[in-house]
CSV table of C-alpha atoms in Angstrom, one decimal:
chain,number,residue,atom,x,y,z
A,1,MET,CA,-64.1,-42.7,-20.4
A,2,THR,CA,-63.6,-42.5,-24.1
A,3,ASP,CA,-60.8,-40.9,-26.2
A,4,GLU,CA,-63.2,-38.9,-27.7
A,5,GLN,CA,-64.2,-37.7,-24.4
A,6,HIS,CA,-60.7,-36.8,-23.3
A,7,LEU,CA,-60.0,-34.9,-26.7
A,8,GLN,CA,-63.6,-32.9,-25.5
A,9,ASP,CA,-62.4,-32.7,-22.3
A,10,GLY,CA,-58.7,-31.2,-23.9
A,11,LEU,CA,-60.3,-28.7,-26.0
A,12,THR,CA,-62.7,-27.5,-23.1
A,13,ILE,CA,-59.8,-26.8,-20.8
A,14,LEU,CA,-57.4,-25.2,-23.5
A,15,LYS,CA,-60.3,-22.9,-24.4
A,16,LYS,CA,-60.7,-22.5,-20.6
A,17,MET,CA,-57.1,-21.3,-20.4
A,18,LEU,CA,-56.8,-19.6,-23.1
A,19,GLY,CA,-59.5,-18.5,-24.5
A,20,GLU,CA,-61.6,-19.3,-27.8
A,21,ALA,CA,-59.7,-17.5,-30.3
A,22,ASP,CA,-55.9,-18.4,-29.1
A,23,ALA,CA,-57.1,-22.0,-28.3
A,24,GLU,CA,-58.0,-22.2,-31.8
A,25,ARG,CA,-55.0,-20.7,-33.3
A,26,ILE,CA,-52.5,-22.9,-31.3
A,27,ARG,CA,-54.7,-26.4,-32.4
A,28,GLN,CA,-54.3,-25.0,-35.9
A,29,SER,CA,-50.5,-24.8,-35.7
A,30,TRP,CA,-50.4,-28.2,-34.0
A,31,ARG,CA,-52.6,-29.2,-36.9
A,32,GLU,CA,-50.3,-28.2,-39.4
A,33,ILE,CA,-47.4,-29.6,-38.2
A,34,SER,CA,-49.2,-33.2,-37.4
A,35,PRO,CA,-52.9,-33.9,-37.1
A,36,ASP,CA,-51.7,-36.6,-34.4
A,37,LEU,CA,-49.9,-33.7,-32.5
A,38,GLU,CA,-53.0,-32.2,-32.0
A,39,ARG,CA,-54.7,-35.5,-30.8
A,40,PHE,CA,-52.4,-36.6,-28.6
A,41,ILE,CA,-52.2,-33.1,-26.7
A,42,LEU,CA,-55.9,-32.5,-26.6
A,43,ASP,CA,-56.5,-36.2,-25.5
A,44,PHE,CA,-53.7,-36.9,-23.2
A,45,VAL,CA,-51.9,-33.6,-22.0
A,46,ALA,CA,-54.8,-31.3,-21.8
A,47,GLY,CA,-57.5,-33.8,-21.1
A,48,ARG,CA,-56.0,-36.1,-19.1
A,49,ILE,CA,-53.3,-34.3,-17.1
A,50,TRP,CA,-54.3,-31.1,-16.8
A,51,THR,CA,-58.2,-32.3,-15.8
A,52,ARG,CA,-56.7,-33.9,-13.1
A,53,SER,CA,-58.7,-32.7,-9.5
A,54,THR,CA,-55.5,-32.6,-7.1
A,55,LEU,CA,-53.7,-29.3,-8.3
A,56,ASP,CA,-55.3,-26.4,-9.3
A,57,LEU,CA,-54.7,-24.8,-12.8
A,58,LYS,CA,-52.4,-22.2,-11.4
A,59,THR,CA,-50.4,-24.8,-9.4
A,60,ARG,CA,-49.8,-27.0,-12.9
A,61,SER,CA,-49.0,-23.9,-14.7
A,62,LEU,CA,-46.0,-22.9,-12.2
A,63,SER,CA,-44.9,-26.3,-12.3
A,64,THR,CA,-45.0,-26.6,-15.8
A,65,ILE,CA,-43.5,-23.2,-16.4
A,66,ALA,CA,-40.7,-24.3,-14.0
A,67,ALA,CA,-40.6,-27.7,-15.9
A,68,LEU,CA,-40.4,-25.9,-19.3
A,69,THR,CA,-37.8,-23.4,-18.4
A,70,ALA,CA,-35.1,-26.3,-16.9
A,71,LEU,CA,-35.8,-28.6,-20.4
A,72,GLY,CA,-35.3,-24.9,-22.4
A,73,ARG,CA,-38.6,-25.2,-24.6
A,74,PRO,CA,-39.2,-22.1,-25.7
A,75,ASN,CA,-42.4,-22.1,-28.0
A,76,ALA,CA,-43.9,-24.4,-25.0
A,77,LEU,CA,-42.7,-22.2,-22.5
A,78,GLU,CA,-44.4,-18.9,-24.0
A,79,LEU,CA,-47.9,-21.0,-24.2
A,80,ASN,CA,-47.4,-22.0,-20.9
A,81,ILE,CA,-46.7,-18.7,-19.6
A,82,ARG,CA,-50.1,-17.3,-21.2
A,83,MET,CA,-52.4,-20.0,-20.1
A,84,GLY,CA,-50.5,-19.5,-16.6
A,85,LEU,CA,-51.3,-15.9,-16.4
A,86,GLY,CA,-54.8,-17.2,-17.4
A,87,ASN,CA,-54.9,-19.4,-14.5
A,88,GLY,CA,-54.1,-17.0,-12.0
A,89,ALA,CA,-50.1,-17.0,-12.0
A,90,THR,CA,-48.8,-13.2,-11.6
A,91,LYS,CA,-46.0,-11.9,-13.6
A,92,GLU,CA,-43.7,-12.1,-9.8
A,93,GLU,CA,-44.9,-15.8,-9.4
A,94,ILE,CA,-43.7,-16.5,-12.8
A,95,PHE,CA,-40.4,-15.2,-12.3
A,96,GLU,CA,-39.7,-16.5,-9.0
A,97,VAL,CA,-40.6,-20.2,-9.9
A,98,MET,CA,-38.2,-19.3,-13.4
A,99,LEU,CA,-35.3,-18.4,-10.6
A,100,HIS,CA,-36.1,-20.9,-8.5
A,101,MET,CA,-34.9,-23.1,-11.5
A,102,ALA,CA,-31.3,-21.6,-11.3
A,103,PRO,CA,-29.6,-24.4,-8.9
A,104,TYR,CA,-30.7,-27.4,-10.8
A,105,ALA,CA,-31.1,-25.9,-14.2
A,106,GLY,CA,-28.6,-23.4,-14.6
A,107,PHE,CA,-28.4,-19.6,-15.2
A,108,PRO,CA,-28.3,-19.3,-18.6
A,109,ALA,CA,-31.9,-21.6,-18.8
A,110,VAL,CA,-33.1,-19.3,-16.4
A,111,TRP,CA,-32.0,-16.5,-18.2
A,112,ASP,CA,-33.5,-17.5,-21.3
A,113,GLY,CA,-36.8,-18.3,-20.1
A,114,MET,CA,-37.0,-14.9,-18.3
A,115,GLN,CA,-36.3,-13.4,-21.9
A,116,ILE,CA,-39.5,-15.5,-23.2
A,117,ALA,CA,-41.4,-14.4,-20.1
A,118,ARG,CA,-40.5,-10.8,-20.5
A,119,ARG,CA,-42.0,-10.8,-24.2
A,120,VAL,CA,-44.9,-12.6,-23.0
A,121,LEU,CA,-45.7,-9.9,-20.6
A,122,THR,CA,-44.9,-7.2,-22.7
A,123,ASP,CA,-47.4,-8.6,-25.0
A,124,GLU,CA,-50.2,-8.9,-22.6
A,125,LYS,CA,-50.0,-5.3,-21.6
């Protein structure tokens, strides 16, 4: 598969998870920071990782939310909570996967992540 095909696959899955308008908004923000950042995320992260068939999108989202909570990455966490909701994750599942990180990443990381989740879930209503 060519790099161009991975870019297209990445764009397709991003639109599926976020919707057309939000996908374009996030792409624009990446592009303004660095066109290379946008290309790498669409090609590799979205086009090669998120399109693999072994895990469904909901499982990928919950795994990513757990990792980003543990790493303390607020911008990516907010985006992935929004995508997780679009991929079928429930509010309860999102909070549970974050709480599960407490003994591994620490309570402060979980607290910060849950504050972001609460804000996103309030915005989504």
